[in-house]
CSV table of C-alpha atoms (C1' of nucleotides) in Angstrom, one decimal:
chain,number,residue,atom,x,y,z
A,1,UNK,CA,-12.5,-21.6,19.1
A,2,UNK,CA,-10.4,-24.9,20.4
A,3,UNK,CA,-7.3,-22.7,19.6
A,4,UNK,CA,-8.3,-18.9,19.7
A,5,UNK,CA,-4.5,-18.4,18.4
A,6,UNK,CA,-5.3,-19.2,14.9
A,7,UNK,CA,-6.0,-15.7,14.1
A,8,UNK,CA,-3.0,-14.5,15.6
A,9,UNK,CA,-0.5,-17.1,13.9
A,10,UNK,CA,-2.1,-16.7,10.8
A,11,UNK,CA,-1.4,-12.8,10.8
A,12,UNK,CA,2.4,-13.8,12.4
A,13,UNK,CA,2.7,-16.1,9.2
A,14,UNK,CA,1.9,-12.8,7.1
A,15,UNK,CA,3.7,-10.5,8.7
A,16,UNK,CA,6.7,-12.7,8.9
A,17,UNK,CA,6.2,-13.5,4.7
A,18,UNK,CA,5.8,-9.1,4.2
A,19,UNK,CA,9.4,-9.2,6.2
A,20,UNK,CA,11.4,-11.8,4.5
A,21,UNK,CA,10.3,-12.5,1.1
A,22,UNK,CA,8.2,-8.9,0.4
A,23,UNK,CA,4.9,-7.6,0.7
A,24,UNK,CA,3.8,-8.5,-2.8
A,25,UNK,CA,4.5,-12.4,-1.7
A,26,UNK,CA,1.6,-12.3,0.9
A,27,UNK,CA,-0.8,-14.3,-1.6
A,28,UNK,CA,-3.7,-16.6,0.5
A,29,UNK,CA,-1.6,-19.8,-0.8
A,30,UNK,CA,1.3,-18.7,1.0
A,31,UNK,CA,0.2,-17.4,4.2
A,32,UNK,CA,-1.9,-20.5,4.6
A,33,UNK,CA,1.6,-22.3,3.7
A,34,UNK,CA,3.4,-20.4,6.3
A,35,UNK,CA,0.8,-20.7,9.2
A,36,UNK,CA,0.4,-24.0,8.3
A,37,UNK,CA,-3.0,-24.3,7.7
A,38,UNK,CA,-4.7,-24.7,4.5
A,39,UNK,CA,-5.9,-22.3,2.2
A,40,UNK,CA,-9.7,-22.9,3.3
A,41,UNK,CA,-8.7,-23.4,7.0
A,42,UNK,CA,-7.4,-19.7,6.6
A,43,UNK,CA,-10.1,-18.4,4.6
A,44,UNK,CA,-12.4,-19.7,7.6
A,45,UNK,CA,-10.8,-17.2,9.8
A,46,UNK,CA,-10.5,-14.5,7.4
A,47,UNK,CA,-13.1,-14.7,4.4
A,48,UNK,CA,-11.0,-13.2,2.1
A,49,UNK,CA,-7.7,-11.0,1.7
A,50,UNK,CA,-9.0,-7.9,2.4
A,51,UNK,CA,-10.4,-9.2,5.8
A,52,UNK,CA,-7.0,-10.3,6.2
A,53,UNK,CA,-5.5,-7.0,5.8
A,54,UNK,CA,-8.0,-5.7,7.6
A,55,UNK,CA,-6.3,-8.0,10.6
A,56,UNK,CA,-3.2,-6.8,10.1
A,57,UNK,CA,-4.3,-2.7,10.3
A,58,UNK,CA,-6.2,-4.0,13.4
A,59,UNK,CA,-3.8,-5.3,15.0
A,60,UNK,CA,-1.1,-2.6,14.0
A,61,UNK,CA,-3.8,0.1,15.6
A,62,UNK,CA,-3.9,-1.6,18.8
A,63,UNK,CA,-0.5,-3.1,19.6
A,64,UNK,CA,0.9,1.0,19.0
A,65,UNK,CA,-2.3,2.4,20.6
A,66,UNK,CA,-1.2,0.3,23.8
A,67,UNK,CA,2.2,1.3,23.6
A,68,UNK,CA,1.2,5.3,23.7
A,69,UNK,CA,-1.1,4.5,26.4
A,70,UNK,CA,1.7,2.8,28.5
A,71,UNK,CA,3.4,6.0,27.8
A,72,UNK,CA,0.7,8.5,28.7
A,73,UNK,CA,0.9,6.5,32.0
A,74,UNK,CA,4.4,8.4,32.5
A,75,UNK,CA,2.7,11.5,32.4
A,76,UNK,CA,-0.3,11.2,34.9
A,77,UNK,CA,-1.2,14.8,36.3
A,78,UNK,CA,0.4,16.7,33.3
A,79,UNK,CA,-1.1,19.0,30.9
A,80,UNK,CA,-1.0,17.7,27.3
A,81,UNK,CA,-0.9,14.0,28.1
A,82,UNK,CA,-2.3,12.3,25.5
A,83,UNK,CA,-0.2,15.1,22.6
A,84,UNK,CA,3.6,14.4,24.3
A,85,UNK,CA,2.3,10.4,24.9
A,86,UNK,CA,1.6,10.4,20.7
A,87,UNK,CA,4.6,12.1,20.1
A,88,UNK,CA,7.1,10.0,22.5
A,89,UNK,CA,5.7,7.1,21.2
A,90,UNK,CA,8.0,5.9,18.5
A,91,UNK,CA,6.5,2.1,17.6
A,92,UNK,CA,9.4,-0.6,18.0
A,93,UNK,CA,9.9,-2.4,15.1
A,94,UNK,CA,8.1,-5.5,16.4
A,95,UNK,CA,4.9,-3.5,16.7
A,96,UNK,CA,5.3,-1.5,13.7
A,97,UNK,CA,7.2,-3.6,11.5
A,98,UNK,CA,8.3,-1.0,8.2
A,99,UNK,CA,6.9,-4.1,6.0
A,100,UNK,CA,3.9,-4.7,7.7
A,101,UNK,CA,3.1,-0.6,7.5
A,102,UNK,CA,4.0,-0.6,3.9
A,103,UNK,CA,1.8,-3.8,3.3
A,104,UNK,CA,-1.1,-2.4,4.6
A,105,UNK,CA,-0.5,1.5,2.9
A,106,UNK,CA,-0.2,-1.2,-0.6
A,107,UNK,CA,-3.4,-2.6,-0.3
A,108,UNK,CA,-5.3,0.6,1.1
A,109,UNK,CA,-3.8,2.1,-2.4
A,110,UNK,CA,-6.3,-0.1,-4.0
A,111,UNK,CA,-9.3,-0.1,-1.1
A,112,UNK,CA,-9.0,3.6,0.5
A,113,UNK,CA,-11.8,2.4,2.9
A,114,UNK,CA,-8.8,-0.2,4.6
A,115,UNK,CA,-7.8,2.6,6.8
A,116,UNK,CA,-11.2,3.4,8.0
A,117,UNK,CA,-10.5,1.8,11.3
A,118,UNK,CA,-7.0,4.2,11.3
A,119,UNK,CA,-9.5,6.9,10.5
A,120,UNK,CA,-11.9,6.5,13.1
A,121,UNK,CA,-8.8,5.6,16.0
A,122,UNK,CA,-6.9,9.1,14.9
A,123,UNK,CA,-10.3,10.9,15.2
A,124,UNK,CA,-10.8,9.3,18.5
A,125,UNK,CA,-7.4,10.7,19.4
A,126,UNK,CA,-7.9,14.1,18.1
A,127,UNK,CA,-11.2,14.3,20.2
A,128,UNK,CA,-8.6,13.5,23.7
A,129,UNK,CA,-6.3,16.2,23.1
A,130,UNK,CA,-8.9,18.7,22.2
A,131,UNK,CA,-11.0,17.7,25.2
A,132,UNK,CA,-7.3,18.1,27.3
A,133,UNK,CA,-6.0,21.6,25.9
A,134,UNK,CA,-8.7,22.7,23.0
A,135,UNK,CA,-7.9,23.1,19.6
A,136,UNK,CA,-4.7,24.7,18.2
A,137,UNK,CA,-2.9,24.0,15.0
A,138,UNK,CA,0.4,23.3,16.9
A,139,UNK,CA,-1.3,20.3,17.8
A,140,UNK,CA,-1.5,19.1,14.5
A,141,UNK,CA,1.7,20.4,13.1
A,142,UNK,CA,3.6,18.4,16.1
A,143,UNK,CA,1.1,15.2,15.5
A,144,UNK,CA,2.4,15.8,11.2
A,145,UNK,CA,6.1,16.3,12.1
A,146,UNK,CA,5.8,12.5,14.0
A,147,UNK,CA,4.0,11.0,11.5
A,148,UNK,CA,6.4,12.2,9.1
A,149,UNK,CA,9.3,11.1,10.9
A,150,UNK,CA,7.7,7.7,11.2
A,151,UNK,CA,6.8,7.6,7.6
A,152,UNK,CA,10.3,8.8,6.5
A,153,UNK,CA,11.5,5.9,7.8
A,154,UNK,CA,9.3,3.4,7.1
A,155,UNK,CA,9.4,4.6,3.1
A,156,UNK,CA,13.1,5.1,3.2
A,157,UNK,CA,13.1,8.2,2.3
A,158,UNK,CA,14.1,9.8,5.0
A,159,UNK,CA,16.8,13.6,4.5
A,160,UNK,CA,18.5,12.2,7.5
A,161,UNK,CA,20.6,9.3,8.2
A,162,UNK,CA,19.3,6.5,10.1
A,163,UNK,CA,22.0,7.2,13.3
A,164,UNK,CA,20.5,10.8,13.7
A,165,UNK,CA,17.0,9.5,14.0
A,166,UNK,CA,17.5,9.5,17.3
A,167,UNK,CA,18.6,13.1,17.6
A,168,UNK,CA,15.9,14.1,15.4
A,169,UNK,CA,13.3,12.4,17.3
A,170,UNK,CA,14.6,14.3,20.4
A,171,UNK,CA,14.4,17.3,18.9
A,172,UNK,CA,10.3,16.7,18.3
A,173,UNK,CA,10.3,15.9,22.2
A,174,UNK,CA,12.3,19.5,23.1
A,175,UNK,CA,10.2,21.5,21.2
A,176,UNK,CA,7.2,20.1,21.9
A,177,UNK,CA,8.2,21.0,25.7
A,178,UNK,CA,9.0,24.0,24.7
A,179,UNK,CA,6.2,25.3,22.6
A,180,UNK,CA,3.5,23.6,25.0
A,181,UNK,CA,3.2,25.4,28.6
B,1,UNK,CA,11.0,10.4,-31.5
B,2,UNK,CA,8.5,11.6,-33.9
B,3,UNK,CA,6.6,12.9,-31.3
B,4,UNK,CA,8.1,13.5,-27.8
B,5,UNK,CA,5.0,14.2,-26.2
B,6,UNK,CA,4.3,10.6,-26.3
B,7,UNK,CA,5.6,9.7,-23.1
B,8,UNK,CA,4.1,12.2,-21.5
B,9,UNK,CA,0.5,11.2,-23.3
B,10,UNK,CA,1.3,7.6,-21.6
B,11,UNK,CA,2.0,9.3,-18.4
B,12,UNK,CA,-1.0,11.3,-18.2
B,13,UNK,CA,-3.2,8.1,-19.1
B,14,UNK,CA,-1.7,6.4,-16.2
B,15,UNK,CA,-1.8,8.9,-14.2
B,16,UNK,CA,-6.1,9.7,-15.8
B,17,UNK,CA,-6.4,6.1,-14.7
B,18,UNK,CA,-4.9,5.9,-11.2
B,19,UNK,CA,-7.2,9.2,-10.6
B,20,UNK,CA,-10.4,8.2,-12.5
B,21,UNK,CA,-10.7,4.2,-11.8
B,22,UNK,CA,-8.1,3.6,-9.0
B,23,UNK,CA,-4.4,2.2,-8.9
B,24,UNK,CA,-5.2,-1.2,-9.5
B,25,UNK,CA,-6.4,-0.2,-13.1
B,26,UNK,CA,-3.3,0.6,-14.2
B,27,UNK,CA,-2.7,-1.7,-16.9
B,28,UNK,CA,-1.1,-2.2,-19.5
B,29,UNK,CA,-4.2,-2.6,-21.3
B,30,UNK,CA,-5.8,-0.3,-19.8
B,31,UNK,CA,-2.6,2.3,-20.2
B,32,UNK,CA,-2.7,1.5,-23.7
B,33,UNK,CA,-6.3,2.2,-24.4
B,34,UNK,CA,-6.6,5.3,-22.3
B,35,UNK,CA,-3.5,6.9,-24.1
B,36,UNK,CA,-4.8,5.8,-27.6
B,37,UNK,CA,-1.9,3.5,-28.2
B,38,UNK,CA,-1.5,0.1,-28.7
B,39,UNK,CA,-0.3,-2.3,-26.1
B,40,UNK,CA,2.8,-2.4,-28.6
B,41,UNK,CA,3.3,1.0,-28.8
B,42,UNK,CA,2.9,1.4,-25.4
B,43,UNK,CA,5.2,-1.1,-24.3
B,44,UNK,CA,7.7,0.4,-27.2
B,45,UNK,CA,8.0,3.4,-25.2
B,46,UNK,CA,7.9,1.8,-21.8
B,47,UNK,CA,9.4,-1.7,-22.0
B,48,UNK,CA,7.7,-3.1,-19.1
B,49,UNK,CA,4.9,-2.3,-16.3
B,50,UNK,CA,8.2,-1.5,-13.9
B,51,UNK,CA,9.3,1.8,-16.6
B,52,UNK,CA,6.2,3.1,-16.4
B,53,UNK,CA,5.8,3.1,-12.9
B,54,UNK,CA,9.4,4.5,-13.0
B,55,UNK,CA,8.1,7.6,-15.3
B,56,UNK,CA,5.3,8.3,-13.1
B,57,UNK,CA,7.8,8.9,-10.3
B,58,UNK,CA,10.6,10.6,-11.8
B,59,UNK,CA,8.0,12.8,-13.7
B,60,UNK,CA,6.5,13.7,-10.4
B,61,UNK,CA,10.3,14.6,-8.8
B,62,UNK,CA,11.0,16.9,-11.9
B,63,UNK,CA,7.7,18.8,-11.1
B,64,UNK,CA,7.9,18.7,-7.6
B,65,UNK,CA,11.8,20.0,-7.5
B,66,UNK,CA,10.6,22.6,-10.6
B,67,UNK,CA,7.6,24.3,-8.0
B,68,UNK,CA,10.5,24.1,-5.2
B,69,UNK,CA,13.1,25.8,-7.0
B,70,UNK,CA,10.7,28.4,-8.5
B,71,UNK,CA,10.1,28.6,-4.9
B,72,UNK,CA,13.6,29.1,-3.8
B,73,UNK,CA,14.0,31.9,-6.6
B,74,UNK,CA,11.4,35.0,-4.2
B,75,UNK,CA,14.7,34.0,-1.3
B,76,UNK,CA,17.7,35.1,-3.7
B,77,UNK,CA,20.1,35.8,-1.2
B,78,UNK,CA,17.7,35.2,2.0
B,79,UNK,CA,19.7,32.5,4.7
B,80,UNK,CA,18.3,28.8,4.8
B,81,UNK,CA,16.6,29.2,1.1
B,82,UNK,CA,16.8,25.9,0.1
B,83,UNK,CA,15.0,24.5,3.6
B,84,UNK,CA,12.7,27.2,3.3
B,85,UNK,CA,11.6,26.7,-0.4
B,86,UNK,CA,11.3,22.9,0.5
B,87,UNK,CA,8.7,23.9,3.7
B,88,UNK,CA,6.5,26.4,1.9
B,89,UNK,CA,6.2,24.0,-1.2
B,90,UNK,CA,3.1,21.9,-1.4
B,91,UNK,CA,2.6,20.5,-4.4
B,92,UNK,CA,-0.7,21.6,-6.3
B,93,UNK,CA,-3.0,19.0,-7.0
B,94,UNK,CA,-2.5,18.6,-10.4
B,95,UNK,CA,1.3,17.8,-10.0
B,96,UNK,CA,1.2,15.8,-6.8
B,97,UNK,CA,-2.2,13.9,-7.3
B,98,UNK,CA,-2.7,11.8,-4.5
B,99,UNK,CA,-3.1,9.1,-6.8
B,100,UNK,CA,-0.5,9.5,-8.3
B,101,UNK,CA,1.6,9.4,-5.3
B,102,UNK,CA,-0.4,6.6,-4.1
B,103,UNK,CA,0.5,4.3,-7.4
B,104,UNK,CA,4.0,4.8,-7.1
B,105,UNK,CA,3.5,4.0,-3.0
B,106,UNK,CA,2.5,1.0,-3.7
B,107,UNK,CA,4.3,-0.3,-6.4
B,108,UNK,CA,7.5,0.6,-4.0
B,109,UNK,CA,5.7,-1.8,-1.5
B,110,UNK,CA,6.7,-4.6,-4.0
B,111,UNK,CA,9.7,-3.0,-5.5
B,112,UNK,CA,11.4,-0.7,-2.6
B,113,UNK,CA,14.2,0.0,-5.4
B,114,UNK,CA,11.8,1.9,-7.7
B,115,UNK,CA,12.2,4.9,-5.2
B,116,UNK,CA,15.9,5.1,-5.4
B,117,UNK,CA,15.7,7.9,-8.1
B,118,UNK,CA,13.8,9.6,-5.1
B,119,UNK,CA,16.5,9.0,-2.3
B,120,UNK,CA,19.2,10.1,-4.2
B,121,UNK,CA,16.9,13.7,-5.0
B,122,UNK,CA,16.7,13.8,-1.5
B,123,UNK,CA,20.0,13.3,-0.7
B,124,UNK,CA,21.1,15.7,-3.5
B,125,UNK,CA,18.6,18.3,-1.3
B,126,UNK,CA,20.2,17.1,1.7
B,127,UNK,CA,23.6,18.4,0.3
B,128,UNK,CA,22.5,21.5,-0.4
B,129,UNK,CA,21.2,22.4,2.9
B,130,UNK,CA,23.8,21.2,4.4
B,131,UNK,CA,25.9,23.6,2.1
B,132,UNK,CA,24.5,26.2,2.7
B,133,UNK,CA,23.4,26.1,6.7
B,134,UNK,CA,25.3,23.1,8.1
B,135,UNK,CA,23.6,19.9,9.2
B,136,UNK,CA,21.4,20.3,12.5
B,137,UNK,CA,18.8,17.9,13.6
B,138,UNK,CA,16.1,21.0,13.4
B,139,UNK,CA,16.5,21.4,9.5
B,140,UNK,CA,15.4,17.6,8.9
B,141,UNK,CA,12.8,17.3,12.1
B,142,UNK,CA,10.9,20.4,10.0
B,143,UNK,CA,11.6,18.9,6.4
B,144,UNK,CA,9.9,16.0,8.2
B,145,UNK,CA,6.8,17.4,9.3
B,146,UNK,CA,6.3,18.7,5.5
B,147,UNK,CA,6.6,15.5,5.0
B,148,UNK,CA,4.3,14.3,7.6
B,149,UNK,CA,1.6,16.8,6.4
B,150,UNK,CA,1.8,15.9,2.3
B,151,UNK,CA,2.0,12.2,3.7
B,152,UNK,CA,-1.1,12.7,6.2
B,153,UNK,CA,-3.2,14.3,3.4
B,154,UNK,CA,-2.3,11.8,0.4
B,155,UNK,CA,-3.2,9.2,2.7
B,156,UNK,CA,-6.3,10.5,3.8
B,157,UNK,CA,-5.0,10.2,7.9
B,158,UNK,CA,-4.8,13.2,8.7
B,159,UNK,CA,-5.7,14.6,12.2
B,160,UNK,CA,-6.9,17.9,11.6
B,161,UNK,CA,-9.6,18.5,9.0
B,162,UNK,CA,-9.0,19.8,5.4
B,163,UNK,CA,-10.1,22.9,6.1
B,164,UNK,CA,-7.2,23.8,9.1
B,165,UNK,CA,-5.0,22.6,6.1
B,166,UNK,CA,-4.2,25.8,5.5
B,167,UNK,CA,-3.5,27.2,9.0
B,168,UNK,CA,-1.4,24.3,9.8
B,169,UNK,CA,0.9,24.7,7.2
B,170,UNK,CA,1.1,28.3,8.0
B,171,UNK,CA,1.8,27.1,11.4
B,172,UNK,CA,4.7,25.7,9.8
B,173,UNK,CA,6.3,28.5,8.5
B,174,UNK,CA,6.0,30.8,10.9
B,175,UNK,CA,7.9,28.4,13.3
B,176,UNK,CA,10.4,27.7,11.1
B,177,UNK,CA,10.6,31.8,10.5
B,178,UNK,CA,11.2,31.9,14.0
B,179,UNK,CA,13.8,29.0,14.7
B,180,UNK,CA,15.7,29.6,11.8
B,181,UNK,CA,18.2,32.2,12.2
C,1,DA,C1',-26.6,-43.7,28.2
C,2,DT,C1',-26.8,-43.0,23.6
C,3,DA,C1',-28.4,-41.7,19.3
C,4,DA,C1',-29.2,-37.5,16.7
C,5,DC,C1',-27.8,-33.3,15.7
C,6,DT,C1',-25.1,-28.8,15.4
C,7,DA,C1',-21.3,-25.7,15.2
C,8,DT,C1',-16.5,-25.2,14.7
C,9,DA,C1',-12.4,-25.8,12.4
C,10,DC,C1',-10.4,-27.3,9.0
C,11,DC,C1',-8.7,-29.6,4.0
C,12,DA,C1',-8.0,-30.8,-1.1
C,13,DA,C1',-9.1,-29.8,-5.6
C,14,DC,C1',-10.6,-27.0,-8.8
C,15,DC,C1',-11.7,-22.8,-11.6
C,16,DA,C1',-12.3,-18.6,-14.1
C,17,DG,C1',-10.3,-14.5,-15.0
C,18,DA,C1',-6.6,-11.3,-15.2
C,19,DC,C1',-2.2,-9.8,-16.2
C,20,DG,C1',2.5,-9.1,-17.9
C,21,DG,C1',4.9,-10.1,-21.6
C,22,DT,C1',6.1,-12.0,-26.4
C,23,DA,C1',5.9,-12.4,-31.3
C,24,DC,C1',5.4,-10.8,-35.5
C,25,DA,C1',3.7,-9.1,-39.7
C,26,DG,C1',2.3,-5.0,-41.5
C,27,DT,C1',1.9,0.3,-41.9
C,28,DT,C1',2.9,5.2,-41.6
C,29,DA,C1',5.8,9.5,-41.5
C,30,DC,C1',9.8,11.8,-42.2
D,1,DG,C1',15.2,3.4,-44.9
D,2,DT,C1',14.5,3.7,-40.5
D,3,DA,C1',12.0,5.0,-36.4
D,4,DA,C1',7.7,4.9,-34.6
D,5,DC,C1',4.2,2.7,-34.3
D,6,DT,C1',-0.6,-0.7,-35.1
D,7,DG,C1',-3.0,-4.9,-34.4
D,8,DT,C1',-3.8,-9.2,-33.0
D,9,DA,C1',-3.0,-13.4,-31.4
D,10,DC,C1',-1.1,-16.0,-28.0
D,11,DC,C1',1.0,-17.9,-23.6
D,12,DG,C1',2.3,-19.1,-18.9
D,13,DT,C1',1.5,-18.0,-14.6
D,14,DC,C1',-0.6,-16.4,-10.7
D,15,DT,C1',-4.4,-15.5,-7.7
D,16,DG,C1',-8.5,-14.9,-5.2
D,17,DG,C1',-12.2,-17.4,-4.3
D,18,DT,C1',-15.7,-21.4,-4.5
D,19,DT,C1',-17.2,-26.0,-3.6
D,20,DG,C1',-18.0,-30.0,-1.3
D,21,DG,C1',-16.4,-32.7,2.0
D,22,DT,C1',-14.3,-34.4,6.7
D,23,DA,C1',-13.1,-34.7,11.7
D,24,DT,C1',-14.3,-33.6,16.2
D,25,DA,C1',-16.1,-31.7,20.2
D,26,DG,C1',-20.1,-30.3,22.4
D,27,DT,C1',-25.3,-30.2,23.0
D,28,DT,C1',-29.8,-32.0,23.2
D,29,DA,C1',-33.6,-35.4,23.2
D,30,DT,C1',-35.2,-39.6,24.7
DNA sequence: ATAACTATACCAACCAGACGGTACAGTTAC
DNA sequence: GTAACTGTACCGTCTGGTTGGTATAGTTAT
């Protein structure tokens, strides 16, 4: 690759397009538009829009995935590591841009098979804690109630309003201290 | 109307559809033909793809709230009933159909004002909790992991496997039992 | 050294199909 | 007579994808 970026600006251009204009506006014309390539220059890097989504879930996976593993840093020696990491580990939104999230959750509406990578990362996961402190529903109840805080928000729909996230947030982190030992 | 089960004949074609073929089916057309109407009867009833997606969604509020409040009816005079009702509800199957919930996901992804009718049901739930218990970050970090679980399993990304389903959610109550008082 | 060849990275133009929506004349049921 | 349709024909637009070609840098053979 003369410019191994291509790949990278191309899923800038739609991720930029999903923020401004809406997801439904990511069409091939216009991301080729906005990364200034051409619609067959972009369909060389990605042969088609589901490979192109695909890009996006990828990258989404391993920008947040790096972020919790920065955090699990912070927690060297402890028990329960890689559980508090996931649940400390609230994306910014230049990683986990609401649009980009609800682009992808658009298109895996019509191709559940999308979020196989997700799948197979969140499995991968799942096997860490359980090797770290076994297998206890607790686990997956604290894992649900960050998910669901995420998902809240990135949907809109969250009960509480956007200033109290914070506080809400915290109160994940306290209990989780408090219920694991 | 003649017959005011029509709508709902529409609504359970889209919703047949969405199940049976996938979201992307639904249609007009396809609507049309699975409800036994014609596109203009169809479009008589709903005036527009964006109505119908509209009915799908406040159709699937006016179910959901109808299980909750049933719910909240075995708490008559119990503290927190509203919070409580909200936590031990998850919708059956054949009200909150994944694909359902998954159509109306993803038309929101192109029209984030289509869930409006659902924000200001939340908010009106908000209210009442807040009524009755005052407003503490714990009442909307548990509504959230409710959340997080319906959202995990309608999305298929889920941690823990279907079968713990059961044992998570119970996980859920009893803690709420516990730090609700 | 240089001609022949290959792989990579694009571009411009086109296409076939689908989809939402309109129009409208006619029909049925109450 | 009016609301609730049927049926069909049509349209404008959008979109993903294909095709065939070009430019260029690098590699190989002689």
């Amino acid at each position: 690759m003369s410019r191994p970026s291509a790949r990278d600006a191309i899923l800038d251009a739609a991720q930029r397009i999903a923020a401004e204009r809406g997801v439904s506006r990511i069409t091939l014309e216009e991301v080729a538009r906005e990364s200034g390539l051409s619609k067959g220059g972009l369909l060389y890097h990605f042969p088609g829009k589901e490979a192109l989504i695909q890009g996006m879930l990828e990258r989404l996976i391993s920008h947040t995935s790096a972020v919790r593993e920065a955090n699990e840093q912070a927690l060297v020696g402890e028990r329960h590591r890689t559980l508090r990491s996931l649940l400390a580990t609230r994306s910014s939104d230049e990683v986990l841009n609401p649009h980009v999230v609800t682009a992808v959750l658009a298109a895996a509406a019509e191709q559940p098979a999308l979020l196989d990578p997700l799948r197979e990362h969140i499995a991968g996961v799942r096997q860490q804690i359980i090797h770290e402190a076994g297998d206890d529903p607790l686990y997956w109840l604290l894992w649900a109630a960050a998910d669901g805080l995420l998902l809240q928000e990135v949907l809109g729909i969250a009960p509480h309003p956007a200033e109290q996230r914070d506080r809400v947030h915290q109160r994940l982190l306290d209990l989780a201290e408090e219920l694991l030992q």
